[in-house]
């Protein structure tokens, strides 16, 4: 049994308490009574602590001289569940970091506090903090571009701890010490959050598909279009103030991947395979399967590598990584260089064994370690069978998660020292995937059309498919169905305008779903979920009985946004659906896979292994 899983989150989560929090906070601010001179503030008992998180917009890596935006978020997780009032924040910036702006503006900016060169920011009475709510402040800083003592040079780590405090008394605002910016009284709960920020000369960012269907040929079986891999990009961004010279970029692709490059240095007919391992057909010794033709390469003019190599991956069995290197030269201040290439997942993994080639491994400068299946003698790269998750309503995709690591090095000119940075991107090796697209807004009575697309790889056929979509309790399915397994639930007659009015389609034909079922709990925030199933065993859904390799099929349906979230098989009148709410959705497809086509199963040692049930 194989499966592919898709999930979606819609819009930031802003709970409905936000309006009440704002009003209460304003009232508290108007009537708060200041402590008279000479009166000692009440000691904090820290009996009702909440949680605080500090995040940044650069994933913990800032270029020297770059502006960075931090966000402090307090969450009402305090044990008493009581209303906390007059939430206040403080954060002390390290030496070498300068304050630029904030939203909301801080109550106080303390220079050289708590130490020389440091800046402490104070926000008083930002909001109230009911249990289950959250409130935040954001602010922007810049790192000092100098490389002198007392600043934040390249290679250093900016470390600091933010704090927040709140009171159970609406008339008390947390008091802070102007000598060091710490909270010293008039609060009942507080929290801290530490944060590290690495200072870089340049930043490496790698992007590519999160899921990739197996296949490396433009030519599919039975004249179908093939599977040609995916596009990957690696971006090197230099800092805004200083040059970095002699930059070299290296990308390490895991054993399951074949480097397909770009058409300006690999011709579309330039397949470097000369003797694909285990290929029985004497008529096609350089093809992965008889009739596959040459491998596909990426379109467009891309930066040409200086070398492509195959090195032992250290995973046993002779499995090999493909190591691709580019020379990027000198990067001026603010320069951004992007390298692109195509990569795919062939039938078998790369190894260090080039014996089948006859002449041994090609030279690295020839680039012939890429677009070459002569050393693909490793195990099948096929997707593993799905498993069950801790949530009985969900499956766990069995696709291997393969890391690819890009790294760069260069000389940072002010110091003359070598700087490095790297980024890892993970891609799942898939034989079947499901993707979902939806349009519309989370507004009461709005109709949300959705499309599910199931696609298969170059090497596998599928049969007896079952497609499930779990809607959140804020949405109501509008299509037809043959079976309602909800046990008398009023899901379709209560707060579901237009129920049954918009037919779902399968493969372009209007058909009912096999079954629907309301699930009382287990969804986001304790609300319910709603299951829609299209099943090959239902005559209405017979189009799911077989799906060949290199094929796809689509399902469309619509849902309407309810006035209230549902949970426990009822509308939650106290939980209206509001603009800004976030809803989660998960779709999955599963079914037995088979390798019946002769193009991957001819009775020889190169056969694609059959799948499970």
PDB file of C-alpha atoms in Angstrom, residues 365-515:
ATOM      1  CA  UNK A 365      36.055  18.135 -15.547  1.00  0.00           C
ATOM      2  CA  UNK A 366      34.167  16.373 -18.356  1.00  0.00           C
ATOM      3  CA  UNK A 367      30.967  16.729 -16.295  1.00  0.00           C
ATOM      4  CA  UNK A 368      30.100  13.151 -17.348  1.00  0.00           C
ATOM      5  CA  UNK A 369      29.419  11.990 -13.795  1.00  0.00           C
ATOM      6  CA  UNK A 370      26.101  13.766 -14.368  1.00  0.00           C
ATOM      7  CA  UNK A 371      23.451  12.660 -16.891  1.00  0.00           C
ATOM      8  CA  UNK A 372      24.959   9.189 -16.595  1.00  0.00           C
ATOM      9  CA  UNK A 373      23.408   5.917 -15.381  1.00  0.00           C
ATOM     10  CA  UNK A 374      26.506   3.727 -15.809  1.00  0.00           C
ATOM     11  CA  UNK A 375      27.069   3.682 -12.034  1.00  0.00           C
ATOM     12  CA  UNK A 376      23.421   3.284 -10.990  1.00  0.00           C
ATOM     13  CA  UNK A 377      23.841  -0.198  -9.530  1.00  0.00           C
ATOM     14  CA  UNK A 378      22.358   0.661  -6.132  1.00  0.00           C
ATOM     15  CA  UNK A 379      19.009  -0.328  -4.646  1.00  0.00           C
ATOM     16  CA  UNK A 380      15.703   0.838  -6.068  1.00  0.00           C
ATOM     17  CA  UNK A 381      14.768   4.415  -5.241  1.00  0.00           C
ATOM     18  CA  UNK A 382      11.107   3.409  -4.955  1.00  0.00           C
ATOM     19  CA  UNK A 383       8.708   4.854  -2.401  1.00  0.00           C
ATOM     20  CA  UNK A 384       8.090   2.694   0.659  1.00  0.00           C
ATOM     21  CA  UNK A 385       4.665   1.524   1.830  1.00  0.00           C
ATOM     22  CA  UNK A 386       2.612   3.901   3.911  1.00  0.00           C
ATOM     23  CA  UNK A 387       2.145   3.482   7.663  1.00  0.00           C
ATOM     24  CA  UNK A 388      -0.442   4.621  10.201  1.00  0.00           C
ATOM     25  CA  UNK A 389       0.117   7.709  12.339  1.00  0.00           C
ATOM     26  CA  UNK A 390      -0.734   8.396  15.969  1.00  0.00           C
ATOM     27  CA  UNK A 391      -3.892  10.052  14.645  1.00  0.00           C
ATOM     28  CA  UNK A 392      -6.025   7.123  13.409  1.00  0.00           C
ATOM     29  CA  UNK A 393      -7.549   9.338  10.738  1.00  0.00           C
ATOM     30  CA  UNK A 394      -4.212  10.033   9.040  1.00  0.00           C
ATOM     31  CA  UNK A 395      -1.613   8.066   7.109  1.00  0.00           C
ATOM     32  CA  UNK A 396       2.155   8.565   7.119  1.00  0.00           C
ATOM     33  CA  UNK A 397       3.699   8.851   3.674  1.00  0.00           C
ATOM     34  CA  UNK A 398       6.434   6.246   3.153  1.00  0.00           C
ATOM     35  CA  UNK A 399       8.440   8.329   0.690  1.00  0.00           C
ATOM     36  CA  UNK A 400      12.201   8.510   1.427  1.00  0.00           C
ATOM     37  CA  UNK A 401      13.244  12.003   2.489  1.00  0.00           C
ATOM     38  CA  UNK A 402      16.535  12.762   0.752  1.00  0.00           C
ATOM     39  CA  UNK A 403      18.735  15.687   1.887  1.00  0.00           C
ATOM     40  CA  UNK A 404      20.714  17.759  -0.628  1.00  0.00           C
ATOM     41  CA  UNK A 405      23.291  20.164   0.796  1.00  0.00           C
ATOM     42  CA  UNK A 406      24.639  23.289  -0.902  1.00  0.00           C
ATOM     43  CA  UNK A 407      27.633  25.103   0.606  1.00  0.00           C
ATOM     44  CA  UNK A 408      29.852  27.991  -0.425  1.00  0.00           C
ATOM     45  CA  UNK A 409      33.192  29.364   0.723  1.00  0.00           C
ATOM     46  CA  UNK A 410      35.029  32.587  -0.018  1.00  0.00           C
ATOM     47  CA  UNK A 411      37.424  35.182   1.399  1.00  0.00           C
ATOM     48  CA  UNK A 412      35.714  37.955   3.367  1.00  0.00           C
ATOM     49  CA  UNK A 413      37.845  40.948   2.368  1.00  0.00           C
ATOM     50  CA  UNK A 414      37.905  43.059   5.584  1.00  0.00           C
ATOM     51  CA  UNK A 415      39.383  40.225   7.637  1.00  0.00           C
ATOM     52  CA  UNK A 416      41.025  38.148   4.894  1.00  0.00           C
ATOM     53  CA  UNK A 417      39.534  35.040   6.504  1.00  0.00           C
ATOM     54  CA  UNK A 418      37.582  32.281   4.794  1.00  0.00           C
ATOM     55  CA  UNK A 419      33.827  32.394   5.367  1.00  0.00           C
ATOM     56  CA  UNK A 420      31.414  29.545   4.721  1.00  0.00           C
ATOM     57  CA  UNK A 421      27.667  28.988   4.722  1.00  0.00           C
ATOM     58  CA  UNK A 422      25.395  26.122   3.718  1.00  0.00           C
ATOM     59  CA  UNK A 423      21.757  25.179   3.319  1.00  0.00           C
ATOM     60  CA  UNK A 424      19.968  21.820   3.216  1.00  0.00           C
ATOM     61  CA  UNK A 425      16.891  21.061   1.140  1.00  0.00           C
ATOM     62  CA  UNK A 426      14.918  17.838   1.570  1.00  0.00           C
ATOM     63  CA  UNK A 427      13.001  16.181  -1.260  1.00  0.00           C
ATOM     64  CA  UNK A 428      10.760  13.137  -0.966  1.00  0.00           C
ATOM     65  CA  UNK A 429      11.187  10.426  -3.608  1.00  0.00           C
ATOM     66  CA  UNK A 430       7.652   9.634  -4.793  1.00  0.00           C
ATOM     67  CA  UNK A 431       5.871   7.143  -7.026  1.00  0.00           C
ATOM     68  CA  UNK A 432       2.480   8.743  -6.483  1.00  0.00           C
ATOM     69  CA  UNK A 433       1.658  12.224  -5.256  1.00  0.00           C
ATOM     70  CA  UNK A 434      -1.479  14.202  -4.547  1.00  0.00           C
ATOM     71  CA  UNK A 435      -1.609  17.978  -4.745  1.00  0.00           C
ATOM     72  CA  UNK A 436      -4.435  20.296  -3.799  1.00  0.00           C
ATOM     73  CA  UNK A 437      -5.332  23.818  -4.832  1.00  0.00           C
ATOM     74  CA  UNK A 438      -8.151  25.914  -3.379  1.00  0.00           C
ATOM     75  CA  UNK A 439      -9.420  29.417  -4.064  1.00  0.00           C
ATOM     76  CA  UNK A 440     -11.582  31.774  -2.037  1.00  0.00           C
ATOM     77  CA  UNK A 441     -11.562  33.405   1.383  1.00  0.00           C
ATOM     78  CA  UNK A 442     -12.503  32.148   4.830  1.00  0.00           C
ATOM     79  CA  UNK A 443     -15.666  34.249   4.997  1.00  0.00           C
ATOM     80  CA  UNK A 444     -19.070  32.971   6.094  1.00  0.00           C
ATOM     81  CA  UNK A 445     -21.123  31.607   3.136  1.00  0.00           C
ATOM     82  CA  UNK A 446     -18.159  31.891   0.733  1.00  0.00           C
ATOM     83  CA  UNK A 447     -17.805  28.939  -1.659  1.00  0.00           C
ATOM     84  CA  UNK A 448     -14.321  27.383  -1.815  1.00  0.00           C
ATOM     85  CA  UNK A 449     -13.627  25.368  -5.021  1.00  0.00           C
ATOM     86  CA  UNK A 450     -10.841  22.776  -4.694  1.00  0.00           C
ATOM     87  CA  UNK A 451      -8.919  20.563  -7.096  1.00  0.00           C
ATOM     88  CA  UNK A 452      -7.110  17.349  -6.143  1.00  0.00           C
ATOM     89  CA  UNK A 453      -4.578  16.010  -8.656  1.00  0.00           C
ATOM     90  CA  UNK A 454      -3.126  12.501  -8.363  1.00  0.00           C
ATOM     91  CA  UNK A 455       0.025  11.856 -10.444  1.00  0.00           C
ATOM     92  CA  UNK A 456       2.282   8.816 -10.903  1.00  0.00           C
ATOM     93  CA  UNK A 457       5.976   8.312 -11.628  1.00  0.00           C
ATOM     94  CA  UNK A 458       7.711   6.910 -14.699  1.00  0.00           C
ATOM     95  CA  UNK A 459       8.220   3.456 -13.226  1.00  0.00           C
ATOM     96  CA  UNK A 460       4.978   2.345 -11.538  1.00  0.00           C
ATOM     97  CA  UNK A 461       1.335   1.602 -12.322  1.00  0.00           C
ATOM     98  CA  UNK A 462      -1.330   1.918  -9.633  1.00  0.00           C
ATOM     99  CA  UNK A 463      -4.694   0.289  -9.115  1.00  0.00           C
ATOM    100  CA  UNK A 464      -7.609   0.359  -6.676  1.00  0.00           C
ATOM    101  CA  UNK A 465      -6.984   3.927  -5.559  1.00  0.00           C
ATOM    102  CA  UNK A 466      -8.748   5.517  -2.601  1.00  0.00           C
ATOM    103  CA  UNK A 467      -8.638   9.315  -2.230  1.00  0.00           C
ATOM    104  CA  UNK A 468      -9.544  10.918   1.117  1.00  0.00           C
ATOM    105  CA  UNK A 469      -9.858  14.581   1.957  1.00  0.00           C
ATOM    106  CA  UNK A 470     -10.293  15.739   5.553  1.00  0.00           C
ATOM    107  CA  UNK A 471     -11.985  19.127   5.695  1.00  0.00           C
ATOM    108  CA  UNK A 472     -11.806  21.287   8.832  1.00  0.00           C
ATOM    109  CA  UNK A 473     -14.964  21.911  10.835  1.00  0.00           C
ATOM    110  CA  UNK A 474     -15.260  25.419   9.359  1.00  0.00           C
ATOM    111  CA  UNK A 475     -16.087  24.051   5.884  1.00  0.00           C
ATOM    112  CA  UNK A 476     -19.111  22.099   4.617  1.00  0.00           C
ATOM    113  CA  UNK A 477     -18.974  19.820   1.555  1.00  0.00           C
ATOM    114  CA  UNK A 478     -21.415  20.829  -1.207  1.00  0.00           C
ATOM    115  CA  UNK A 479     -21.177  17.773  -3.478  1.00  0.00           C
ATOM    116  CA  UNK A 480     -23.132  14.561  -3.808  1.00  0.00           C
ATOM    117  CA  UNK A 481     -22.275  11.237  -2.174  1.00  0.00           C
ATOM    118  CA  UNK A 482     -23.481   7.648  -2.158  1.00  0.00           C
ATOM    119  CA  UNK A 483     -23.027   6.909   1.545  1.00  0.00           C
ATOM    120  CA  UNK A 484     -23.268   9.074   4.663  1.00  0.00           C
ATOM    121  CA  UNK A 485     -21.433   7.378   7.518  1.00  0.00           C
ATOM    122  CA  UNK A 486     -22.042  10.191  10.005  1.00  0.00           C
ATOM    123  CA  UNK A 487     -24.730   8.390  12.009  1.00  0.00           C
ATOM    124  CA  UNK A 488     -27.554  10.910  11.834  1.00  0.00           C
ATOM    125  CA  UNK A 489     -25.442  14.064  12.110  1.00  0.00           C
ATOM    126  CA  UNK A 490     -27.106  17.307  10.989  1.00  0.00           C
ATOM    127  CA  UNK A 491     -23.964  18.474   9.186  1.00  0.00           C
ATOM    128  CA  UNK A 492     -25.824  19.056   5.869  1.00  0.00           C
ATOM    129  CA  UNK A 493     -28.947  20.721   7.282  1.00  0.00           C
ATOM    130  CA  UNK A 494     -27.412  22.957   9.934  1.00  0.00           C
ATOM    131  CA  UNK A 495     -25.297  25.924   8.811  1.00  0.00           C
ATOM    132  CA  UNK A 496     -24.479  24.495   5.357  1.00  0.00           C
ATOM    133  CA  UNK A 497     -26.087  26.726   2.710  1.00  0.00           C
ATOM    134  CA  UNK A 498     -26.230  25.050  -0.697  1.00  0.00           C
ATOM    135  CA  UNK A 499     -25.566  21.502   0.531  1.00  0.00           C
ATOM    136  CA  UNK A 500     -25.692  19.077  -2.393  1.00  0.00           C
ATOM    137  CA  UNK A 501     -25.820  21.841  -5.001  1.00  0.00           C
ATOM    138  CA  UNK A 502     -22.322  21.571  -6.554  1.00  0.00           C
ATOM    139  CA  UNK A 503     -21.364  18.205  -8.045  1.00  0.00           C
ATOM    140  CA  UNK A 504     -17.871  16.827  -7.586  1.00  0.00           C
ATOM    141  CA  UNK A 505     -16.019  15.596 -10.670  1.00  0.00           C
ATOM    142  CA  UNK A 506     -13.599  12.731 -11.242  1.00  0.00           C
ATOM    143  CA  UNK A 507     -11.523  12.726 -14.406  1.00  0.00           C
ATOM    144  CA  UNK A 508     -13.751  15.459 -15.841  1.00  0.00           C
ATOM    145  CA  UNK A 509     -17.068  13.653 -15.261  1.00  0.00           C
ATOM    146  CA  UNK A 510     -19.606  14.696 -12.627  1.00  0.00           C
ATOM    147  CA  UNK A 511     -19.811  11.886 -10.064  1.00  0.00           C
ATOM    148  CA  UNK A 512     -20.778  11.618  -6.400  1.00  0.00           C
ATOM    149  CA  UNK A 513     -18.173  10.818  -3.776  1.00  0.00           C
ATOM    150  CA  UNK A 514     -18.231   7.253  -2.484  1.00  0.00           C
ATOM    151  CA  UNK A 515     -18.824   8.343   1.121  1.00  0.00           C
TER     152      UNK A 515
END
